[in-house]
Short mmCIF file of C-alpha atoms and ligand atoms in Angstrom, two decimals:
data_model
loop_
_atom_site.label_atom_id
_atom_site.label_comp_id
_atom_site.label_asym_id
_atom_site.label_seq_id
_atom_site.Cartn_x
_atom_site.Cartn_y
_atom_site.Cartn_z
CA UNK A 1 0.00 0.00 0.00
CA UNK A 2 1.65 3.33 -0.86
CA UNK A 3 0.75 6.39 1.20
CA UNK A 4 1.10 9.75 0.08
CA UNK A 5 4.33 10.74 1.55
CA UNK A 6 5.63 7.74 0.54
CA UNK A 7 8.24 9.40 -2.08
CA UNK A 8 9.17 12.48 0.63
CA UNK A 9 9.92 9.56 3.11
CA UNK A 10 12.21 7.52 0.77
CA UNK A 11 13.92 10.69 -0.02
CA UNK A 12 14.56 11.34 3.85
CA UNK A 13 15.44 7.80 4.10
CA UNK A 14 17.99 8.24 1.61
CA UNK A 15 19.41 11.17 3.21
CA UNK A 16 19.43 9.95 6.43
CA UNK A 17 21.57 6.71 5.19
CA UNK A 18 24.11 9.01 3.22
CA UNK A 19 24.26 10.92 6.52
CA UNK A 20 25.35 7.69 8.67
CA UNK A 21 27.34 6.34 5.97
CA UNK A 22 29.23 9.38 6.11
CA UNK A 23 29.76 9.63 9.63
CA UNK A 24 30.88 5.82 9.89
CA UNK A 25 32.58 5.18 6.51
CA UNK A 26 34.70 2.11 8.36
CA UNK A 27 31.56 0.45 10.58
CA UNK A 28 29.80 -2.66 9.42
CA UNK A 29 25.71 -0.77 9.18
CA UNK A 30 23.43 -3.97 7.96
CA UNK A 31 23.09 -4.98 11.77
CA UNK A 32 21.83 -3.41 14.55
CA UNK A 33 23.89 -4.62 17.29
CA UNK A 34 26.82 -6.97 16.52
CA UNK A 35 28.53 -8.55 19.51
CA UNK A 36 32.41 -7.21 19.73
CA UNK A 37 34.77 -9.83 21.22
CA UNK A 38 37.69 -7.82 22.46
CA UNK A 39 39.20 -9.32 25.34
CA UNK A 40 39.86 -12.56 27.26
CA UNK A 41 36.65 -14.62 25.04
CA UNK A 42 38.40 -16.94 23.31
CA UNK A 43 40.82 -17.81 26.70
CA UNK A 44 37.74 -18.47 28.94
CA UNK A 45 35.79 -21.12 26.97
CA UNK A 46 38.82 -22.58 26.09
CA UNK A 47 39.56 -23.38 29.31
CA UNK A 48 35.82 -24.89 29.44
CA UNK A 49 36.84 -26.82 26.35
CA UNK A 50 40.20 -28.06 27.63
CA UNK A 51 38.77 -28.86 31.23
CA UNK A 52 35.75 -30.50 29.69
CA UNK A 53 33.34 -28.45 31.65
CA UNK A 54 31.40 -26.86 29.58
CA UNK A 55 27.51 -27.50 30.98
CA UNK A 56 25.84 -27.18 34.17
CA UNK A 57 29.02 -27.31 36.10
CA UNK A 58 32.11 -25.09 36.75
CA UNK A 59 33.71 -22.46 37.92
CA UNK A 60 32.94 -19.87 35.72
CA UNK A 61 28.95 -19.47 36.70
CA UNK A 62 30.20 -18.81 40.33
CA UNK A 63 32.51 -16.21 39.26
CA UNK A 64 30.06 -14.94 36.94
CA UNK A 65 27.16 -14.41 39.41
CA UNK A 66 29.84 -12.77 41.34
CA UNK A 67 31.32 -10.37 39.07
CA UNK A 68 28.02 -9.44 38.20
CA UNK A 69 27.12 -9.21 42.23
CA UNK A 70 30.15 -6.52 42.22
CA UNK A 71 28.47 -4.53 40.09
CA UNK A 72 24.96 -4.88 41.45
CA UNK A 73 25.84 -3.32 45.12
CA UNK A 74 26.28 -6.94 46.52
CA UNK A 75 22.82 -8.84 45.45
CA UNK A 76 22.34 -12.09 45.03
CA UNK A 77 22.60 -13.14 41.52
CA UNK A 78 21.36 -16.20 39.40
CA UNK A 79 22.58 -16.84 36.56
CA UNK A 80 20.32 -18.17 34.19
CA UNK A 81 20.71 -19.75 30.36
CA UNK A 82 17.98 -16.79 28.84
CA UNK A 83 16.89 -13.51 30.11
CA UNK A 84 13.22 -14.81 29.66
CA UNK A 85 14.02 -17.34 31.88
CA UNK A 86 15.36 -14.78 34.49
CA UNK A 87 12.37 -12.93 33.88
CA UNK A 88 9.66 -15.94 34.21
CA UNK A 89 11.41 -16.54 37.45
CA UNK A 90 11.55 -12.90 38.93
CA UNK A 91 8.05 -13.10 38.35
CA UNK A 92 7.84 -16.46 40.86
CA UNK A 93 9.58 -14.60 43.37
CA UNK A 94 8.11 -11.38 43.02
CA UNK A 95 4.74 -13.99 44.13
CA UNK A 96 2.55 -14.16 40.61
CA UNK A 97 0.50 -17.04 40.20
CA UNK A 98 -1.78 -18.55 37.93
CA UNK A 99 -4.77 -16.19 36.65
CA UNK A 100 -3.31 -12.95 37.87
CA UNK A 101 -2.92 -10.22 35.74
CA UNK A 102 0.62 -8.18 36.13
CA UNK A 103 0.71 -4.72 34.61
CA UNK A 104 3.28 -4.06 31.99
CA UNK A 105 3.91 -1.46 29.02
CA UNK A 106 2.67 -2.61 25.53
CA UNK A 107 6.33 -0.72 24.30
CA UNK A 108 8.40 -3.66 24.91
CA UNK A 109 10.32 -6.95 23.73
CA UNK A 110 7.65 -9.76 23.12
CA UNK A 111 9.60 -11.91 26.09
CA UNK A 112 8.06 -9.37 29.26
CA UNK A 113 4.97 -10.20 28.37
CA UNK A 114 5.78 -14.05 27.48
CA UNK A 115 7.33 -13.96 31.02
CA UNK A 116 4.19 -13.22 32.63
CA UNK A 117 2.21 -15.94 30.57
CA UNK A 118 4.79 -18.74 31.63
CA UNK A 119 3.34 -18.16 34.88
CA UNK A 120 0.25 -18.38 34.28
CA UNK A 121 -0.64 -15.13 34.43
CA UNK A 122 -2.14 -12.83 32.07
CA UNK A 123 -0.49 -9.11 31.08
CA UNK A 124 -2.23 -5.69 31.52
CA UNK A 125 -0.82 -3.25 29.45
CA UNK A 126 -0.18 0.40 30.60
CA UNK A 127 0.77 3.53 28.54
CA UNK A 128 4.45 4.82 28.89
CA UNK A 129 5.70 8.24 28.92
CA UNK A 130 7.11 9.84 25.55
CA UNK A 131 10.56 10.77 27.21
CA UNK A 132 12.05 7.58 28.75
CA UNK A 133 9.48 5.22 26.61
CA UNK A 134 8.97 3.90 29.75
CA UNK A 135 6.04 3.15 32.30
CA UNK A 136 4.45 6.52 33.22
CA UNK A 137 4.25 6.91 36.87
CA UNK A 138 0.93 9.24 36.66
CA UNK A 139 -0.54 8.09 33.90
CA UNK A 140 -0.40 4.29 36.36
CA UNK A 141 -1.57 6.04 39.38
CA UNK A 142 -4.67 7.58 38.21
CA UNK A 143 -5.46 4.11 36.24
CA UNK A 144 -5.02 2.27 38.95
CA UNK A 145 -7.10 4.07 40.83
CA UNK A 146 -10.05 3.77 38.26
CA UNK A 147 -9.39 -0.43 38.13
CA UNK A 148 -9.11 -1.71 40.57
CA UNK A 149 -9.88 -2.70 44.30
CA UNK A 150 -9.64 -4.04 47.59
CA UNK A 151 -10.53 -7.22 48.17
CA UNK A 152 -9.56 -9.86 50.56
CA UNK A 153 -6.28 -11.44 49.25
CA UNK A 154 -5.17 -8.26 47.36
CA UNK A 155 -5.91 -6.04 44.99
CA UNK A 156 -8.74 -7.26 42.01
CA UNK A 157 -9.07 -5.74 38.60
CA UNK A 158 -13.01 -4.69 38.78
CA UNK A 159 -13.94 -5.80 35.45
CA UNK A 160 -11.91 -8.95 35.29
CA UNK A 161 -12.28 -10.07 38.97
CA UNK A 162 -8.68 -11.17 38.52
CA UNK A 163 -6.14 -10.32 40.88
CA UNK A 164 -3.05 -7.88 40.32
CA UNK A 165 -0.23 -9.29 41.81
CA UNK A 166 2.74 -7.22 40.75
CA UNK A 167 3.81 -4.26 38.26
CA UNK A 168 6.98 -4.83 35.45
CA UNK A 169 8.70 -1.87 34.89
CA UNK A 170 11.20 -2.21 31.24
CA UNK A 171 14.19 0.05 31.13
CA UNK A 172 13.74 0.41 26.97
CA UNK A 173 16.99 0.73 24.99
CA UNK A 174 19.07 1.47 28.14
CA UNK A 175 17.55 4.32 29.43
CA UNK A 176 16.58 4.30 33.38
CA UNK A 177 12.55 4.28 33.90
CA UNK A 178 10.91 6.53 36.41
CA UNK A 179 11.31 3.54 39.08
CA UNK A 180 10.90 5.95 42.35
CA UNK A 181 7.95 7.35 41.21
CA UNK A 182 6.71 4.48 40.12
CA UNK A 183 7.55 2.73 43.27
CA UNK A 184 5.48 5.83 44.87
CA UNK A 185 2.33 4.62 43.22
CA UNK A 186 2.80 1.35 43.50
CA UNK A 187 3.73 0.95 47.22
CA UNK A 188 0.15 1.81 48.59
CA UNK A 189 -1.02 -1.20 46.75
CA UNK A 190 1.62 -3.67 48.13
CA UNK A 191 2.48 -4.39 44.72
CA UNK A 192 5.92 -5.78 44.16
CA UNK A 193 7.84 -4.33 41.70
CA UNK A 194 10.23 -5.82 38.65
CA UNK A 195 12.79 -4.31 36.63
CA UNK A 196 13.17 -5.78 33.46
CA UNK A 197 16.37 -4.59 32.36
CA UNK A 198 17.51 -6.81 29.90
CA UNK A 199 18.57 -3.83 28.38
CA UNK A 200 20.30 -1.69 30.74
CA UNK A 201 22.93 -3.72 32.09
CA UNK A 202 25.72 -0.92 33.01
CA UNK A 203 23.11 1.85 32.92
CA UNK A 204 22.66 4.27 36.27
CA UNK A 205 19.52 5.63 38.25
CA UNK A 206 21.05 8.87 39.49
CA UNK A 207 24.24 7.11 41.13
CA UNK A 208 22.99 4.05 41.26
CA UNK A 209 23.23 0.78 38.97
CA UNK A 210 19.60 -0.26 37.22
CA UNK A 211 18.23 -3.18 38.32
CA UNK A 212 18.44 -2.21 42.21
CA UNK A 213 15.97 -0.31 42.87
CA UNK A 214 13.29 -2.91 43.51
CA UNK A 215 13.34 -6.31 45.17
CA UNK A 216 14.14 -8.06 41.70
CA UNK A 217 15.39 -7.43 38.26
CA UNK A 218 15.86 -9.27 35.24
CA UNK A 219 19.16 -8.88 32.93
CA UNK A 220 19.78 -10.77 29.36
CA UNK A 221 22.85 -11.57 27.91
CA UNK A 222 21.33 -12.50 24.51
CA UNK A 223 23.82 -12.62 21.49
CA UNK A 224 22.73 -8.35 20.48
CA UNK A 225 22.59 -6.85 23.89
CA UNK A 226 25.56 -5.46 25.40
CA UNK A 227 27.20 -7.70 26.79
CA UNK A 228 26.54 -11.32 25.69
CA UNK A 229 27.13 -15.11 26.88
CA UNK A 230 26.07 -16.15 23.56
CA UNK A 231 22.29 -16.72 25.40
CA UNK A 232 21.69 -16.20 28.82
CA UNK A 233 20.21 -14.22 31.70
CA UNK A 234 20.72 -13.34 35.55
CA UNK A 235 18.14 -12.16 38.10
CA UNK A 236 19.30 -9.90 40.68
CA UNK A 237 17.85 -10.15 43.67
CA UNK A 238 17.41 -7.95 47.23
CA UNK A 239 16.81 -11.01 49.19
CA UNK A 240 19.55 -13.44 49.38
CA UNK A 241 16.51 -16.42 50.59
CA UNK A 242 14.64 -15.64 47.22
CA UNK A 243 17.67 -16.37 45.23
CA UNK A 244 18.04 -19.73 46.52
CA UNK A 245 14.70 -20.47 45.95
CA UNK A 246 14.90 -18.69 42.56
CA UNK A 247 18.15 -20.65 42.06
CA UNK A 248 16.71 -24.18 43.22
CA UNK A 249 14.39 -23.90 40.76
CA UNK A 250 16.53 -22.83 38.00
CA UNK A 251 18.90 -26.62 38.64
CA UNK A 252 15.26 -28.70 38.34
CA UNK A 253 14.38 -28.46 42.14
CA UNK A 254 16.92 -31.36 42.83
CA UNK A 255 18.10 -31.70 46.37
CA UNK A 256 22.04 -31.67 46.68
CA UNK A 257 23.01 -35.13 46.91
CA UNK A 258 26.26 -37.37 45.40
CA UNK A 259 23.37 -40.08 43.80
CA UNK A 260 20.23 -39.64 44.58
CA UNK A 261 17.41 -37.52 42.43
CA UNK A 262 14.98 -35.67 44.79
CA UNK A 263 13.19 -32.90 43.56
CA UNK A 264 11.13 -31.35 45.52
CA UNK A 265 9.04 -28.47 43.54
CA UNK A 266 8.17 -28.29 39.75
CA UNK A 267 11.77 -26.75 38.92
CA UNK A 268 12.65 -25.65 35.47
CA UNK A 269 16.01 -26.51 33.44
CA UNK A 270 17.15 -22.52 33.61
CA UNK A 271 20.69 -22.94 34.39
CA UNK A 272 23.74 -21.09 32.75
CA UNK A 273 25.83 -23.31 30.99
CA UNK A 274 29.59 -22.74 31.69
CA UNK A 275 30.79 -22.25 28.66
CA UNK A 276 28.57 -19.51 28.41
CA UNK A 277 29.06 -18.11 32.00
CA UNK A 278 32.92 -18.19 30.59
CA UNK A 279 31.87 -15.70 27.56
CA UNK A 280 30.20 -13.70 29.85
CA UNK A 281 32.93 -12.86 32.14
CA UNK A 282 35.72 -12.03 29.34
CA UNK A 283 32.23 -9.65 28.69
CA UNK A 284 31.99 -8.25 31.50
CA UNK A 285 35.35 -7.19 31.75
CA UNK A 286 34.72 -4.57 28.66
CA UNK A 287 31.02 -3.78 29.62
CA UNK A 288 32.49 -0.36 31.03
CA UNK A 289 34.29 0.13 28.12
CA UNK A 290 31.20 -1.03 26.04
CA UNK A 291 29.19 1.38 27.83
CA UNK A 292 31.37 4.61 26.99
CA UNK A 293 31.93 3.76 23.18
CA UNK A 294 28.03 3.14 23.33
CA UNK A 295 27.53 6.71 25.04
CA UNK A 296 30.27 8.49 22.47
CA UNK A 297 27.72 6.87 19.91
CA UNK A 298 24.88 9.24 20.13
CA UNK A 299 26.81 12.67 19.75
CA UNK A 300 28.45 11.14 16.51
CA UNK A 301 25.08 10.49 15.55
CA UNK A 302 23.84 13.70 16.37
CA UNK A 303 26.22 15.48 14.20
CA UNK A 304 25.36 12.83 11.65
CA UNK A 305 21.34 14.12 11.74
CA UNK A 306 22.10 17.60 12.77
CA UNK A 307 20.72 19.16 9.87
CA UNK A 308 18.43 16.21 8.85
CA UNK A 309 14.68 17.46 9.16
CA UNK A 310 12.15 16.08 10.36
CA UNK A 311 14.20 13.46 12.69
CA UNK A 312 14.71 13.97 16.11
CA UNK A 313 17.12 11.88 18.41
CA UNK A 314 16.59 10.66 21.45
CA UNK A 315 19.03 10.60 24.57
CA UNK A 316 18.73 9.78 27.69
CA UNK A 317 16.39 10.83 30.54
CA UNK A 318 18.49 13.45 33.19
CA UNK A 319 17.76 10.92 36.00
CA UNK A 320 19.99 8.19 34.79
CA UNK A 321 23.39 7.40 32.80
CA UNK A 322 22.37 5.08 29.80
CA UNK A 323 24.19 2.66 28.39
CA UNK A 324 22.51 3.28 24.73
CA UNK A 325 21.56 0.04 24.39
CA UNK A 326 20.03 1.44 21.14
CA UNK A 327 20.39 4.65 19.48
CA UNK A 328 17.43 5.56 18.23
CA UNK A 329 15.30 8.56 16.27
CA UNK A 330 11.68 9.69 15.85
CA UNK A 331 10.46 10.78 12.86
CA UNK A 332 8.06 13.89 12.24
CA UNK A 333 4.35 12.81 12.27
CA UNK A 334 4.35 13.62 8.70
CA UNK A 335 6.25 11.07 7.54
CA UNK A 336 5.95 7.37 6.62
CA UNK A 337 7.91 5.14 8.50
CA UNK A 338 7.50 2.07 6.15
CA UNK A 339 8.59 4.27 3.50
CA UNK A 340 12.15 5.44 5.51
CA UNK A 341 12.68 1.89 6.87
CA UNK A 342 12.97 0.77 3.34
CA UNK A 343 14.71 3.38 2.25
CA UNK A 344 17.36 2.62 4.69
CA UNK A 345 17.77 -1.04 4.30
CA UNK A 346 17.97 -0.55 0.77
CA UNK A 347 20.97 1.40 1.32
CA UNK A 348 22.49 -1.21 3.71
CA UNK A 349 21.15 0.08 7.00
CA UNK A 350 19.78 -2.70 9.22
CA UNK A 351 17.62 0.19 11.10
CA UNK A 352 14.15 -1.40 12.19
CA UNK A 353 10.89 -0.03 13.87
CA UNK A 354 9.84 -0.60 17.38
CA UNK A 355 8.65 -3.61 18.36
CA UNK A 356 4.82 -4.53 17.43
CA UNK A 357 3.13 -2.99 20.71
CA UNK A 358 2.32 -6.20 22.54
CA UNK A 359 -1.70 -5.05 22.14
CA UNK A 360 -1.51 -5.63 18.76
CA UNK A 361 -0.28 -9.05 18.43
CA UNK A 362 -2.71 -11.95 17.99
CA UNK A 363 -1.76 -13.57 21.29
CA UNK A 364 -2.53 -10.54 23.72
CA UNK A 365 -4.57 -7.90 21.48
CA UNK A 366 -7.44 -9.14 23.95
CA UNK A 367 -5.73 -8.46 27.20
CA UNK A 368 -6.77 -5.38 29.51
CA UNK A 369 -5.04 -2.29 28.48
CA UNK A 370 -5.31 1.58 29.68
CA UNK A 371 -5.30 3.84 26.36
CA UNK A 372 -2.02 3.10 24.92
CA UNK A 373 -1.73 6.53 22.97
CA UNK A 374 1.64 7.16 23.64
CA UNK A 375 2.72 3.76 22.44
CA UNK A 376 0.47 3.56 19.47
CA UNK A 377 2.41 7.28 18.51
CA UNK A 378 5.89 6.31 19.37
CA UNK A 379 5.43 2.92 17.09
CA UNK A 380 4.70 4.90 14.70
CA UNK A 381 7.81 7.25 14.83
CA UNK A 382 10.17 5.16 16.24
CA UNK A 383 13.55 3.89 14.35
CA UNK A 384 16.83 2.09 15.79
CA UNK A 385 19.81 2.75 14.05
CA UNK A 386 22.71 0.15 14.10
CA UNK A 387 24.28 1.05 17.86
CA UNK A 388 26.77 -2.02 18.12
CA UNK A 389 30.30 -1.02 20.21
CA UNK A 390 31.86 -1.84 16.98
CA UNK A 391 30.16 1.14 15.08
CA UNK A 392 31.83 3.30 17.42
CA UNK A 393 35.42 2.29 16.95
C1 PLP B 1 16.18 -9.12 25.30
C2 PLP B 1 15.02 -8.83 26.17
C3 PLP B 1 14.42 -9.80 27.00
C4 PLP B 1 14.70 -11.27 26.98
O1 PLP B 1 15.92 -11.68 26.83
P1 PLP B 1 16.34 -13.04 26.08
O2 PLP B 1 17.69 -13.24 26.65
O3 PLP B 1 16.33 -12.76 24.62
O4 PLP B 1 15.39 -14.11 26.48
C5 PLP B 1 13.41 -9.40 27.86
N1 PLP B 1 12.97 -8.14 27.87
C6 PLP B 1 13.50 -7.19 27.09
C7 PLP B 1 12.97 -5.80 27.20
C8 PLP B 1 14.53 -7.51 26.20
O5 PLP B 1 15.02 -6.56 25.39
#
């Protein structure tokens, strides 16, 4: 289907690939976040290789979890072989349970609200705020106060009858979410908080690292975030009891023993395989190096776009330090964003959209939902721009 502005867009697509191209005449542009192995990658997992541990054993989870514990003001950390995984069981320890609903924005990877539907639960999306793309802390207030109410056992969505048990709060392309306000509204309700921040691993709060804010986050290690184990995950946790738990149940539930196999709860096969734990920690190494090559990223592109029109770029919300997971633009209302997409990838930018807001996928387009104006706008708007460490060098 071709819109009107379909041949102004192309042109600005054009423009703004000529721009980039420019700007990074050296960088490989057809991905949007390639992995950069820099340091000690290839020395780690071969000492998995050469030591033949390589799975659910070794030394290199342990000093994963506690490298990343370092850098998470002491928490407990579990190490986990996805970040859905980590996610699916923050959720268990944050206390969701079958046929609750758990709010969440609609502006986010498919895998928060997959999280919540491995439990059992169903997801109830809420509107986000234009600056940080993340929940908005008033908007949630005065919606919670329309929905629900008290009831024995907690609070109850009043149309549904279903219970709320706990509020997600996603830290989109690196950039810290309003968590104190949000924690604010969500306090008088007793409802636990989670960060998923998958994406914000070395990102700040003020002064503080995201992620610790609330009683449990999520991280993921997947091959394009930035740092990777190749696949993998952690939850971060306040309390050090809910990490065993959470931990138990990542290893299958099985009782320590030499022989015998006694599992005890309905566990799940979550664990991070060494050899991946051992890509991870060469990772980790660089991820403050990572993080300023990501951050040197955004003024390059902003003298890149300077005098582009109609784009605007977005950086990062005053309250935090991001770690630019993705650098990313909005386009003028005006224009088509099918239109520029294509333009771009026909000149060899691997740019893409936002993701589908959750609402409008076939699996969850009939879950409860506030207005999701803001999200329905920005999806319209939105384009990431190839971000990857290795643009930047
Ligand atoms: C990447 C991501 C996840 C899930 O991580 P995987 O490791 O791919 O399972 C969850 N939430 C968000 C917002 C993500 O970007």
């Amino acid at each position: 289907m071709s819109s009107p502005n379909d041949g102004k867009s192309r042109v600005l697509g054009k423009f703004i690939a000529s721009k980039i191209k420019r700007e990074f005449p050296r960088a490989n542009l057809g991905v949007l976040h390639e992995p950069v192995f820099g340091g000690r990658e290839l020395e780690y997992t071969s000492q998995c290789i050469e030591s033949g541990f390589v799975s659910s054993v070794g030394q290199f989870v342990n000093q994963f979890e506690e490298q990343l514990s370092h850098r998470f003001e002491g928490r407990s950390v579990v190490a986990t072989n996805t970040g859905t995984s980590a996610l699916h069981l923050a959720l268990i320890g944050a206390g969701v349970a079958e046929g609750d609903e758990v709010i969440i924005p609609a502006a986010t990877f498919v895998a928060t609200a997959n999280a919540v539907r491995m439990c059992g639960a169903i997801p109830h999306f809420v509107d986000i705020e234009s600056s940080s793309m993340a929940l908005d802390a008033q908007l949630l207030e005065e919606y919670l106060g329309e929905v629900l109410e008290q009831r024995s056992g907690g609070q109850f969505n009043k149309k549904t009858g279903r219970r709320v048990s706990a509020v997600v709060v996603v830290h989109l392309f690196g950039h810290s979410a309003p968590v104190e306000s949000i924690l604010t509204v969500t306090r008088p309700y007793g409802f636990p908080l989670v960060e998923d921040a998958a994406e914000a691993v070395g990102s700040l709060y003020e002064d503080r690292p995201v992620g610790t804010s609330s009683g449990l986050a999520a991280l993921s290690f997947n091959g394009n975030k930035i740092v990777t184990t190749g696949g993998g995950g952690a939850v971060v946790a306040e309390d050090a009891s809910v990490a065993l738990l959470l931990k138990h149940l990542s290893t299958t539930a099985k009782k320590p023993h030499p022989w015998e196999y006694f599992h005890d709860l309905p566990g799940f096969n979550y664990r991070m395989p060494n050899i991946n734990a051992a890509l991870g920690c060469a990772q980790l190494e660089q991820l403050d190096s990572f993080v300023e090559a990501k951050r040197s990223l955004v003024g390059r592109y902003a003298i890149a776009l300077g005098d582009v029109g109609d784009v605007e770029l977005v950086t990062e919300p005053s309250r935090g330090r991001s770690n630019y997971w993705l650098q990313t633009i909005l386009l003028d209302r005006s224009q088509d964003l099918p239109s520029v997409l294509g333009a771009l990838h026909e000149e060899g930018i691997g740019a893409r959209p936002l993701w589908k807001p959750l609402h409008q996928l076939p699996m969850y387009e009939r879950c409860p939902r506030s207005s999701l104006g803001v999200t329905e706008s920005l999806s319209e708007r939105l384009i990431n721009l190839p971000s990857g460490v290795g643009v930047a060098i």
